[in-house]
Short mmCIF file of C-alpha atoms in Angstrom, two decimals:
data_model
loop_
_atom_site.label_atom_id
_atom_site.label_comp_id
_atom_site.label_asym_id
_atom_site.label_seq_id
_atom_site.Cartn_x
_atom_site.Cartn_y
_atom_site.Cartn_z
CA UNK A 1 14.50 34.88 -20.07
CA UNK A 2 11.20 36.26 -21.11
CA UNK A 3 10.03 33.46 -22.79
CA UNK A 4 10.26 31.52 -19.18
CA UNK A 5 8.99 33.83 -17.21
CA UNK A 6 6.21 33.84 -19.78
CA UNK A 7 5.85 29.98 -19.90
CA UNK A 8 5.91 29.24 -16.11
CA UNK A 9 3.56 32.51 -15.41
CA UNK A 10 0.72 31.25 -18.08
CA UNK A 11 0.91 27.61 -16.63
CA UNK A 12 0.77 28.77 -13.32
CA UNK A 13 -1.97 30.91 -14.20
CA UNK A 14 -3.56 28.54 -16.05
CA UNK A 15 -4.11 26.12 -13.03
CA UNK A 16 -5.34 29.18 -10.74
CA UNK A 17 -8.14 30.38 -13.09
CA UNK A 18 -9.04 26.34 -13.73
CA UNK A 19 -10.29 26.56 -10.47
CA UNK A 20 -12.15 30.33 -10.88
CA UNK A 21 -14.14 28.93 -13.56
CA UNK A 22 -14.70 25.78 -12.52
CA UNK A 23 -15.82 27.66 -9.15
CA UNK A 24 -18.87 29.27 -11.01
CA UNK A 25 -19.44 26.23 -13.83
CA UNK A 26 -19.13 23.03 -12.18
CA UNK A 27 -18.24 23.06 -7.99
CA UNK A 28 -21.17 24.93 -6.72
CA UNK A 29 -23.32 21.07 -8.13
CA UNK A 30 -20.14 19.02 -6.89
CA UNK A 31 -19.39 20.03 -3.73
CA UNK A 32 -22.28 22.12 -2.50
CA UNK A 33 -25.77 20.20 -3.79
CA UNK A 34 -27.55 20.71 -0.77
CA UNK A 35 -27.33 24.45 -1.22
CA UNK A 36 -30.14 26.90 -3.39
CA UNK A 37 -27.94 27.54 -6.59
CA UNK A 38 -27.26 31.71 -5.12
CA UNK A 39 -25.65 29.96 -1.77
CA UNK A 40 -23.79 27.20 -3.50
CA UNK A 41 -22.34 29.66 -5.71
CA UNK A 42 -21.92 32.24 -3.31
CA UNK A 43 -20.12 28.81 -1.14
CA UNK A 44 -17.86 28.05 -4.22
CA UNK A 45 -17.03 31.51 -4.90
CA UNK A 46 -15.75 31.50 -1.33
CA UNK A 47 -13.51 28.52 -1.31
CA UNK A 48 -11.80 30.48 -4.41
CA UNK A 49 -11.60 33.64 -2.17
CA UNK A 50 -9.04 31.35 0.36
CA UNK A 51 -6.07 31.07 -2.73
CA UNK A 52 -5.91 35.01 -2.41
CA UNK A 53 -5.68 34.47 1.80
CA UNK A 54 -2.75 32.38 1.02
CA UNK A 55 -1.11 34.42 -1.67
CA UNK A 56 0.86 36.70 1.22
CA UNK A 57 1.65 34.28 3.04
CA UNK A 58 3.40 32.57 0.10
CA UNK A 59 4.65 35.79 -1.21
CA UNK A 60 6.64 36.26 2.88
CA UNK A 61 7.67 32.51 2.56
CA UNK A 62 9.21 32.70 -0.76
CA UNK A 63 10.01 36.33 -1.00
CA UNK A 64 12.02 35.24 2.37
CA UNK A 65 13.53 32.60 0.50
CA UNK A 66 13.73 34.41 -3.45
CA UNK A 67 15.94 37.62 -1.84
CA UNK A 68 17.58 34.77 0.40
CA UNK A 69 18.89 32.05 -1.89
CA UNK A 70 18.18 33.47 -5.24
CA UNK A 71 15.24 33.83 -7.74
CA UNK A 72 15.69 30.97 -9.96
CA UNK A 73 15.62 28.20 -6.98
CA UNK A 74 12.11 29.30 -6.04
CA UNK A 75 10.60 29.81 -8.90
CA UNK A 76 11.34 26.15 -9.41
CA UNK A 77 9.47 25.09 -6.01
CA UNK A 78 6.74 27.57 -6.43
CA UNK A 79 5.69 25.80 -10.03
CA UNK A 80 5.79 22.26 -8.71
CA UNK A 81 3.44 23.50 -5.29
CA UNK A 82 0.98 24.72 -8.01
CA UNK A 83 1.02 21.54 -9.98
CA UNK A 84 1.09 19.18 -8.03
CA UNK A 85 -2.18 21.16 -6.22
CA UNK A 86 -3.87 21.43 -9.26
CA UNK A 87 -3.94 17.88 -10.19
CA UNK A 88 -4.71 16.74 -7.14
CA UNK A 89 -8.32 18.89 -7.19
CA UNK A 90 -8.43 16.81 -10.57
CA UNK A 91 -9.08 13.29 -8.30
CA UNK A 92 -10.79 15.21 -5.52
CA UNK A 93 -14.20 12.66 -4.84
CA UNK A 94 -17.40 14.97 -4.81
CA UNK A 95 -20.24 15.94 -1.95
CA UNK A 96 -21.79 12.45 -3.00
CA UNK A 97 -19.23 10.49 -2.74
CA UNK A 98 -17.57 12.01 1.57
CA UNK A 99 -19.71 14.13 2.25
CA UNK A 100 -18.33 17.58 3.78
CA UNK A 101 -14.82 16.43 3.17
CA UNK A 102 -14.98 17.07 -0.27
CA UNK A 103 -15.59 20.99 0.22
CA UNK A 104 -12.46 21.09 3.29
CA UNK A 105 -10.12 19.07 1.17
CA UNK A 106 -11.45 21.48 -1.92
CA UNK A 107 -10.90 24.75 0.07
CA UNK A 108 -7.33 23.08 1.19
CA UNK A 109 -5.93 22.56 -1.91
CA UNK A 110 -6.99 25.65 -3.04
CA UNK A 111 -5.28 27.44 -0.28
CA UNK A 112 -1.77 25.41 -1.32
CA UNK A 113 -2.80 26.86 -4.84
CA UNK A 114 -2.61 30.23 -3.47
CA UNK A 115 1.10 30.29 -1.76
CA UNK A 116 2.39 28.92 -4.88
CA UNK A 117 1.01 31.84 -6.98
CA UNK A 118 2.14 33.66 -3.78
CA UNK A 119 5.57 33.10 -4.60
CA UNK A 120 5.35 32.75 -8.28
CA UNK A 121 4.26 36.43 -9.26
CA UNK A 122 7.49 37.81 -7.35
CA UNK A 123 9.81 35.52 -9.31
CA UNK A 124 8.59 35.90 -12.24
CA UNK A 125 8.30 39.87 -12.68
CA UNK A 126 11.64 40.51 -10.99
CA UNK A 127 13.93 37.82 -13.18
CA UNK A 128 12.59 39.41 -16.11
CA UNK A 129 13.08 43.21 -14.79
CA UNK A 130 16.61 42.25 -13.59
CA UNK A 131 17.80 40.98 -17.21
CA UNK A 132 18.67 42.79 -20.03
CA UNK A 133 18.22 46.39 -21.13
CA UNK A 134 16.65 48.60 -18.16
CA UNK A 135 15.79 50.86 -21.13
CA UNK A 136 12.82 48.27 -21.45
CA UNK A 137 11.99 47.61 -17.80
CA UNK A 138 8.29 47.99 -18.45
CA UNK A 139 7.72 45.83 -21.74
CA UNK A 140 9.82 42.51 -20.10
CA UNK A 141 8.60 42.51 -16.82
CA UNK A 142 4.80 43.29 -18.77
CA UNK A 143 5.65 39.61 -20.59
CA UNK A 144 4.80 37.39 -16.76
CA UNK A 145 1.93 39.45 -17.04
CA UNK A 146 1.00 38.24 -20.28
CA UNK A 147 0.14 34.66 -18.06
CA UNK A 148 -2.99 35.82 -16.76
CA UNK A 149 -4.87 36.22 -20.36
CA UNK A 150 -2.89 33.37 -21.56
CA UNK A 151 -3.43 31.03 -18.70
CA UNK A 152 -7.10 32.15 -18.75
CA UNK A 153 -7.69 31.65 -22.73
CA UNK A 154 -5.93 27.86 -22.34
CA UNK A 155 -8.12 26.89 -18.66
CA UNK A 156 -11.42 28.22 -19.63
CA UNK A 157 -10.96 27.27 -23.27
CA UNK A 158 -10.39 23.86 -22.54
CA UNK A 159 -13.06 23.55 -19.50
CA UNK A 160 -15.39 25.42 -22.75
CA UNK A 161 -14.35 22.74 -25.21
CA UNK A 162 -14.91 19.80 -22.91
CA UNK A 163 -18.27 21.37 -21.11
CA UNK A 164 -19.67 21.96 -25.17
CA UNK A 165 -18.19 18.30 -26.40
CA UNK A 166 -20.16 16.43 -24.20
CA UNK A 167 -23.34 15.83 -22.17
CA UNK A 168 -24.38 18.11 -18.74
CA UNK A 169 -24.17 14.85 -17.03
CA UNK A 170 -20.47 13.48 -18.36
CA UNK A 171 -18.98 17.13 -17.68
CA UNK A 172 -20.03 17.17 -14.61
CA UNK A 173 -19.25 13.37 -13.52
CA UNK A 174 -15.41 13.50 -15.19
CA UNK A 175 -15.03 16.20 -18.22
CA UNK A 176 -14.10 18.76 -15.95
CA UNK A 177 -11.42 16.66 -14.26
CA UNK A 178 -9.52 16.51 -17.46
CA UNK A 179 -8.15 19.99 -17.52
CA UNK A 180 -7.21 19.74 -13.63
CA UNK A 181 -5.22 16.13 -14.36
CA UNK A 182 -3.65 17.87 -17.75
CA UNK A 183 -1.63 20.03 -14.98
CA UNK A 184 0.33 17.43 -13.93
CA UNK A 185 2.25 17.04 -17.38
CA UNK A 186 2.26 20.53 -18.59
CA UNK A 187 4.11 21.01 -15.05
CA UNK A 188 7.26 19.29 -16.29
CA UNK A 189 7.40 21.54 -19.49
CA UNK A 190 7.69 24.16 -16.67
CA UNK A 191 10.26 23.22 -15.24
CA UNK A 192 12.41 22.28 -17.56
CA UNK A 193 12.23 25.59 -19.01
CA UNK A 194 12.86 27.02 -15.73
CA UNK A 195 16.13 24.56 -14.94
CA UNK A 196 17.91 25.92 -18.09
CA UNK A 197 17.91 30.31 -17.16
CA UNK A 198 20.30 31.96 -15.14
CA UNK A 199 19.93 34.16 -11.48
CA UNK A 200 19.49 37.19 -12.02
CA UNK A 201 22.44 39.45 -12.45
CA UNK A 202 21.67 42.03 -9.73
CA UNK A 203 20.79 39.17 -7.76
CA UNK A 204 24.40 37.80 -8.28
CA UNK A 205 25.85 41.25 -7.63
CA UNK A 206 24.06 41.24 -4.48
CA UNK A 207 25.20 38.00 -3.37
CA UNK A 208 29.16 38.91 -4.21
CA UNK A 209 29.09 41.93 -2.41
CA UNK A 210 27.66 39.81 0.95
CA UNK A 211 24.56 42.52 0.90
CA UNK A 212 21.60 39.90 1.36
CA UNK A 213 19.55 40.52 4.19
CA UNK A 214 18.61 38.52 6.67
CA UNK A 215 15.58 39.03 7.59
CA UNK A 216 13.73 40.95 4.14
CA UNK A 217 10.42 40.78 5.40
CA UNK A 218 11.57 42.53 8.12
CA UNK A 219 13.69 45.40 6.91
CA UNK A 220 10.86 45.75 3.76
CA UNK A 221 8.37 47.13 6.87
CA UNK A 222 11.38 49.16 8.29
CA UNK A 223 13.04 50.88 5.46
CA UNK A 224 9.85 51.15 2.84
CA UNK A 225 6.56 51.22 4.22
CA UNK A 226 5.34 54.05 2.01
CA UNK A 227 6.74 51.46 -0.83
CA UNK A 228 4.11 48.95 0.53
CA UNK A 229 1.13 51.13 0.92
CA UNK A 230 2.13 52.47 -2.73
CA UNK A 231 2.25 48.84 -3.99
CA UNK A 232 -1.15 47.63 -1.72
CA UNK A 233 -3.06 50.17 -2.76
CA UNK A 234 -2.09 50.76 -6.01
CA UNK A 235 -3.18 47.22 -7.34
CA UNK A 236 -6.19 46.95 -5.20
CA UNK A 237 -8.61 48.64 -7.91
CA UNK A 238 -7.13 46.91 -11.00
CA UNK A 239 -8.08 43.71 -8.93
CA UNK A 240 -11.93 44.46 -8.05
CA UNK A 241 -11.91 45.28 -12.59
CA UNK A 242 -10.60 42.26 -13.60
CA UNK A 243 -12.71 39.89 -11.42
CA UNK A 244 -15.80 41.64 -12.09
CA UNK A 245 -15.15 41.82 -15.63
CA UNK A 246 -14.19 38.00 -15.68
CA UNK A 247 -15.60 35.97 -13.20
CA UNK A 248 -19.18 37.81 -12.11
CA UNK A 249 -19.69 38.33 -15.70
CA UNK A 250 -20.00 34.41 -15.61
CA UNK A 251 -22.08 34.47 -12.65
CA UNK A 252 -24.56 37.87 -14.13
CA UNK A 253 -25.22 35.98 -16.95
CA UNK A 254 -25.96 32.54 -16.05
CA UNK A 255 -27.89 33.26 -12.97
CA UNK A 256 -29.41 36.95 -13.54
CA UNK A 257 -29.88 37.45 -17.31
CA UNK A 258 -30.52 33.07 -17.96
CA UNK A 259 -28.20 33.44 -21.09
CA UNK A 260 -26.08 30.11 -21.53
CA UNK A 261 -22.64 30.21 -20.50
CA UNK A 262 -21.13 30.13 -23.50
CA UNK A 263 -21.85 34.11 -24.21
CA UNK A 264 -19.82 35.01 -21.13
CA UNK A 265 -17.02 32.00 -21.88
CA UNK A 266 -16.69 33.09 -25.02
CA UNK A 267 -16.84 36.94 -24.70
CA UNK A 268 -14.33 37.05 -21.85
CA UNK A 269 -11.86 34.58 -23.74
CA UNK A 270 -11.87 36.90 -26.72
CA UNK A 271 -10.85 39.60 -24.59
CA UNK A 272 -8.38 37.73 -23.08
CA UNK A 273 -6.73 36.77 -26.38
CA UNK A 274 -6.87 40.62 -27.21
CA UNK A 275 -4.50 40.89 -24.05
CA UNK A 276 -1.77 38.77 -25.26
CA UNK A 277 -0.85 41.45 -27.24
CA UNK A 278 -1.93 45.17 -25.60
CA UNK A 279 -0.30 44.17 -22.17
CA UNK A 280 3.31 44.36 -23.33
CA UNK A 281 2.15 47.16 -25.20
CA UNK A 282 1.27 48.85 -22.36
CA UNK A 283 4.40 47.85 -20.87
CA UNK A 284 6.72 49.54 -23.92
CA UNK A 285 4.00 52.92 -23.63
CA UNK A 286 5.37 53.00 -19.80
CA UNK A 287 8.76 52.99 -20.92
CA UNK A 288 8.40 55.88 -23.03
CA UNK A 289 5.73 57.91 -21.18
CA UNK A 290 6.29 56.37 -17.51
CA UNK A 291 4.60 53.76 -15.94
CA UNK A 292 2.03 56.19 -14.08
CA UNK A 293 0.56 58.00 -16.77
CA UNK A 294 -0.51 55.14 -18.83
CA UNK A 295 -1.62 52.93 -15.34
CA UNK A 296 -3.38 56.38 -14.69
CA UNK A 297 -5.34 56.34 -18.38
CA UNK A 298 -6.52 52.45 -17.69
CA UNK A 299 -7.74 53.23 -14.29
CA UNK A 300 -10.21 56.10 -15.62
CA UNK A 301 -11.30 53.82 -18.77
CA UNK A 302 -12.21 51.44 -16.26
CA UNK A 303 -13.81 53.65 -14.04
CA UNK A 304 -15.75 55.64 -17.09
CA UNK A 305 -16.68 51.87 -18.76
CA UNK A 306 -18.02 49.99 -15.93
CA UNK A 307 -21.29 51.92 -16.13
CA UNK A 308 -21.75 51.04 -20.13
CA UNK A 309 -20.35 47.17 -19.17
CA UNK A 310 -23.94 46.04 -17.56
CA UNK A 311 -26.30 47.81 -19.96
CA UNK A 312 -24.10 45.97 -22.60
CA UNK A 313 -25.27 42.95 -21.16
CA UNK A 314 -28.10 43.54 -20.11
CA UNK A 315 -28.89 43.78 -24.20
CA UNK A 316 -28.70 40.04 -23.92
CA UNK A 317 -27.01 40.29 -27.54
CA UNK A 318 -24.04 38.29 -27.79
CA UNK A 319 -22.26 40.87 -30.14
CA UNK A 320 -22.83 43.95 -27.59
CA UNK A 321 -21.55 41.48 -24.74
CA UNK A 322 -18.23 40.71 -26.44
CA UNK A 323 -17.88 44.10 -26.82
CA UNK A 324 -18.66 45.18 -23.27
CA UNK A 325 -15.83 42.10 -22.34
CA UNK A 326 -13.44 43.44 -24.68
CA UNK A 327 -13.25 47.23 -24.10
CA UNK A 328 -13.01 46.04 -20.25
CA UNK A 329 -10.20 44.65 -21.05
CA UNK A 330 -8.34 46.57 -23.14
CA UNK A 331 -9.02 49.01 -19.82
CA UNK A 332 -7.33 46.08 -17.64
CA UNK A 333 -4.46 45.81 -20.32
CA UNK A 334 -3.56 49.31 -19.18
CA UNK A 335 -3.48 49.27 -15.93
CA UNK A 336 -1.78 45.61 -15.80
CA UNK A 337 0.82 45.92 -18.05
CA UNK A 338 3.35 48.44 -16.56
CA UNK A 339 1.96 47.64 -13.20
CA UNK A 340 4.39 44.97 -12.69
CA UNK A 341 7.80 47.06 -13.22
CA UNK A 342 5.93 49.88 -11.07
CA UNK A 343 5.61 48.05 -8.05
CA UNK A 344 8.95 45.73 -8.47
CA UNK A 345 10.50 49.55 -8.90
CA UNK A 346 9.82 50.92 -5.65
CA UNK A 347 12.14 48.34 -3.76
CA UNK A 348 15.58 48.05 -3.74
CA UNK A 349 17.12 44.39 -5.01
CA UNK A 350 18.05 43.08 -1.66
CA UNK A 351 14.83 43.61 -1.10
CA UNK A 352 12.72 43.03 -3.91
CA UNK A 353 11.27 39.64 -4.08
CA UNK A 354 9.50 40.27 -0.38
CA UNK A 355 8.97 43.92 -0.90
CA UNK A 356 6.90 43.30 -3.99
CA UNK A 357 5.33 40.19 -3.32
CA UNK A 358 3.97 41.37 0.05
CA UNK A 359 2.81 44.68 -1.24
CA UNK A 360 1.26 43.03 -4.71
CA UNK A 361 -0.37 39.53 -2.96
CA UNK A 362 -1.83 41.25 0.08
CA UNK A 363 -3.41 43.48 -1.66
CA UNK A 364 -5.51 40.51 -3.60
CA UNK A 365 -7.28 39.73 -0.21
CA UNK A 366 -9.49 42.57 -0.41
CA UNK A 367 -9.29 43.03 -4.31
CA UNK A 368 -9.27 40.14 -6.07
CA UNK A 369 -10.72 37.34 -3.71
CA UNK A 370 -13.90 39.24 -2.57
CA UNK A 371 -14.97 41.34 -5.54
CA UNK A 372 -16.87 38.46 -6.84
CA UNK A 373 -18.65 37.97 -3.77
CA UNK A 374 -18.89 41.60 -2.92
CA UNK A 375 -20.93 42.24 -6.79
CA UNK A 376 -23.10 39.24 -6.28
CA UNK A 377 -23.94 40.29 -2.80
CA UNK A 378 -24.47 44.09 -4.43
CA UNK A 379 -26.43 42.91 -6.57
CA UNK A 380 -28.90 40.64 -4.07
CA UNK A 381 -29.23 42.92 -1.94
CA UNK A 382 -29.80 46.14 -4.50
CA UNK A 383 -31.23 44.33 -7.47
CA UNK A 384 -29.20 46.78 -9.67
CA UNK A 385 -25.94 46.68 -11.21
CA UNK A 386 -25.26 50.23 -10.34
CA UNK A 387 -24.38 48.93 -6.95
CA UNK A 388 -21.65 47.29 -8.30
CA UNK A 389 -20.34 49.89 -10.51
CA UNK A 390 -20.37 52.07 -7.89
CA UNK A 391 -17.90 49.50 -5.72
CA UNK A 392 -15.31 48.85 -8.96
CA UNK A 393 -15.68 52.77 -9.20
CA UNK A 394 -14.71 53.22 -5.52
CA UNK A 395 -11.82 50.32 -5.43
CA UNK A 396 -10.34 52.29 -8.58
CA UNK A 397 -10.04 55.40 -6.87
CA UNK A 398 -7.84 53.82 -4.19
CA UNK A 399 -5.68 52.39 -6.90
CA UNK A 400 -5.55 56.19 -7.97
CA UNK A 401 -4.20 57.19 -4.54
CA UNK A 402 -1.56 54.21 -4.42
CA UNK A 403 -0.31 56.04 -7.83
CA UNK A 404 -0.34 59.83 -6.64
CA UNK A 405 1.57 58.67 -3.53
CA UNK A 406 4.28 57.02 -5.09
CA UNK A 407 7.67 58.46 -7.71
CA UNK A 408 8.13 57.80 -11.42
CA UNK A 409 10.00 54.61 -11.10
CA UNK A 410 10.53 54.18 -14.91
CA UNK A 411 14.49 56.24 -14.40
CA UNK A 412 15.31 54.49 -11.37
CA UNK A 413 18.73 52.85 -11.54
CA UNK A 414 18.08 49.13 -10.02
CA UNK A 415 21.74 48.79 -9.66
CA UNK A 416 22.53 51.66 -7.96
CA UNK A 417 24.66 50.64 -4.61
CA UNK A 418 23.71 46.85 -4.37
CA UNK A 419 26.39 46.00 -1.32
CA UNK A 420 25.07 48.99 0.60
CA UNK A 421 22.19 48.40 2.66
CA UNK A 422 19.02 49.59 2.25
CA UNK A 423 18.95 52.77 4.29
CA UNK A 424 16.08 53.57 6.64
CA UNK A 425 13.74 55.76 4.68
CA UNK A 426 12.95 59.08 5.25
CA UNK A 427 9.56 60.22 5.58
CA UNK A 428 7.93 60.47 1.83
CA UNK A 429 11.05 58.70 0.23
CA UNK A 430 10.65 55.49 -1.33
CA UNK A 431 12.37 53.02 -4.03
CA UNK A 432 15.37 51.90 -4.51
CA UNK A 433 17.39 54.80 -2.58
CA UNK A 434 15.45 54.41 0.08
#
């Protein structure tokens, strides 16, 4: 079961952060010539910001759907949605070639991108928390997390490899299509992985006892809204990190420091093959110590190493860079790898799939899709990186108030009741009793 999750996750991944590096290497040229390179960027970075618009709104939809008709069907749809998106930005004519189309039809398919991830994240986290030993809650559902460094090491390794293999002009005409069109085939690996595992047993249980409900969405808002804000905000901070350490390192060096892209390429997928193995560590520490303590320790490394990150840089010394990626990510690694059994935790499993999808993807609308914007604005407008160490610093400490607002989930007993409805909650309670 974890291997799946971990196979669909890191392809499903791998076709989201395609587009967030090809967003800062190769569309800004593509689809946005006419622009001054800081708007065309700023233009590209936006039509990226749209997936994380459309991530709640594919979280409701198949969250509805995933506490509805079961976890394996949808995790099945949401896959194929993702590839079939992602291949079809692979034959997606240029600027040059329709004119403004390109950059609607761009910003479209990246918005289909987005509910499939949506509903994938959801899926994922809660078919590997719902199997086996709920002694280890925190290290299986940790392994779906595992797809963001792995689907980021296989996009922008293979974007590197083709961009670094070939001339400016032959990347830029069809190299970069490659990766895109490689979706289409690695999709069917997905799913037939995905075909062969079982619903989840508390799923099942659910189901027998005639305790779905009919509306989730709707009872999620009613019965656990403290659940939600604890989820939201929780997540929002570990967001604004990971995208500034990832994708405006790509921009900061390129644009502000004039290194070549292959220091921040190469720096950030280092660090990202260093996750494969701390974020399921961080997911067994949870189990042991509780998933708020060690979430707590990653959000003040983060908070503490964002103000060495951009001198780091700013050394212009590959080495020193590396390092600045690496330790930011090892300070992600915490905070991301028992952050998927917390939030999954505070809903009960009638519930589950549309609790924690709506609490985890909305949250990426003001994390994730504008940090990248927000730093390089920061830093236009400021001309110092301060300003945006100051803004990761300030999205952290909301994270930090998502934590102190919610229980220890890491004791909870998921299958506690499952043909009783989900009671309304009283005020402060939360989780699975609520």
């Amino acid at each position: 079961m974890i291997l799946a999750s971990l196979i669909g996750t890191s392809l499903e991944w791998y076709d989201f952060f395609l587009y967030t590096t090809a967003a800062t290497l190769v569309f800004p040229q593509l689809f946005f010539p006419d622009l001054d390179p800081f708007n065309a960027t700023l233009a590209s970075l936006t039509t990226n910001a749209v997936a994380f618009v459309a991530r709640p709104l594919g979280g409701i939809v198949f969250g509805h759907f995933g506490d509805r008709a079961g976890r394996k069907t949808v995790l099945v749809v949401t896959l194929l949605v993702m590839g079939i998106s992602t291949f079809l930005i692979g034959v997606l004519p240029g600027y040059a070639s329709v004119g403004v189309i390109a950059p609607i039809l761009l910003a479209l398919l990246r918005f289909v991108q987005g509910l499939g991830l949506g509903g994938e994240w959801g899926g994922a986290v809660i078919m590997s928390l719902e199997h086996g030993d709920g002694r280890r809650r925190g290290f299986n559902a940790s392994w779906p997390q595992v797809g963001v460094p792995a689907g980021y090491v296989l996009a922008t390794g293979l974007l590197t490899v083709m961009s670094f293999t070939m001339s400016d002009a032959a990347f830029l005409s069809w190299g970069w299509r490659v990766p895109f069109l490689l979706s289409g085939a690695l999709v069917f690996v997905g799913l037939w992985v995905r075909l062969k595992i079982s619903e989840s047993p508390l799923f099942a249980e659910v189901e027998q006892h005639g305790a779905k409900a009919k509306m989730p969405l709707l009872e999620v808002l009613r019965t656990h809204p403290r659940a939600l804000l604890s989820a939201f905000t929780a997540r929002i901070g570990v967001d604004v990190a990971f995208y500034t350490f990832t994708a405006y390192i790509i921009v900061y060096i390129t644009g502000e420091l004039d290194l070549p892209r292959s220091y921040a390429l190469n720096a950030v997928l280092i660090a990202s093959a260093l996750q494969l193995a701390l974020i399921p560590v961080a997911g067994a520490l949870s189990d042991r110590y509780g998933r708020r303590p060690v979430y707590l320790a990653g959000v003040v490394a983060a908070a503490v190493w964002v103000f060495a990150f951009f001198p780091l840089l700013d050394t212009r010394s590959f080495p020193l860079i590396a390092l600045a990626a690496i330790v930011a990510l090892v300070t992600h690694a915490a905070m991301y790898g028992p952050q998927a059994a917390f939030i999954a935790e505070l809903f009960s499993t009638r519930l589950r799939y549309s609790g924690a999808s709506m609490g985890y993807q909305v949250a990426g609308i003001v994390g994730g899709s504008l940090a990248p914007v927000i730093a390089l604005q920061l830093f236009h407008t400021f001309q110092t990186t301060l300003a945006v160490s100051i803004y990761v610093v300030a999205a952290l400490a909301v994270t930090t108030v998502g934590l102190a607002i919610a229980p220890e989930t890491r004791d909870l007993d998921l299958a506690a009741g499952p043909d009783v409805p989900a009671k309304p909650s009283l005020p402060g309670q939360v989780g699975p009793f609520a």
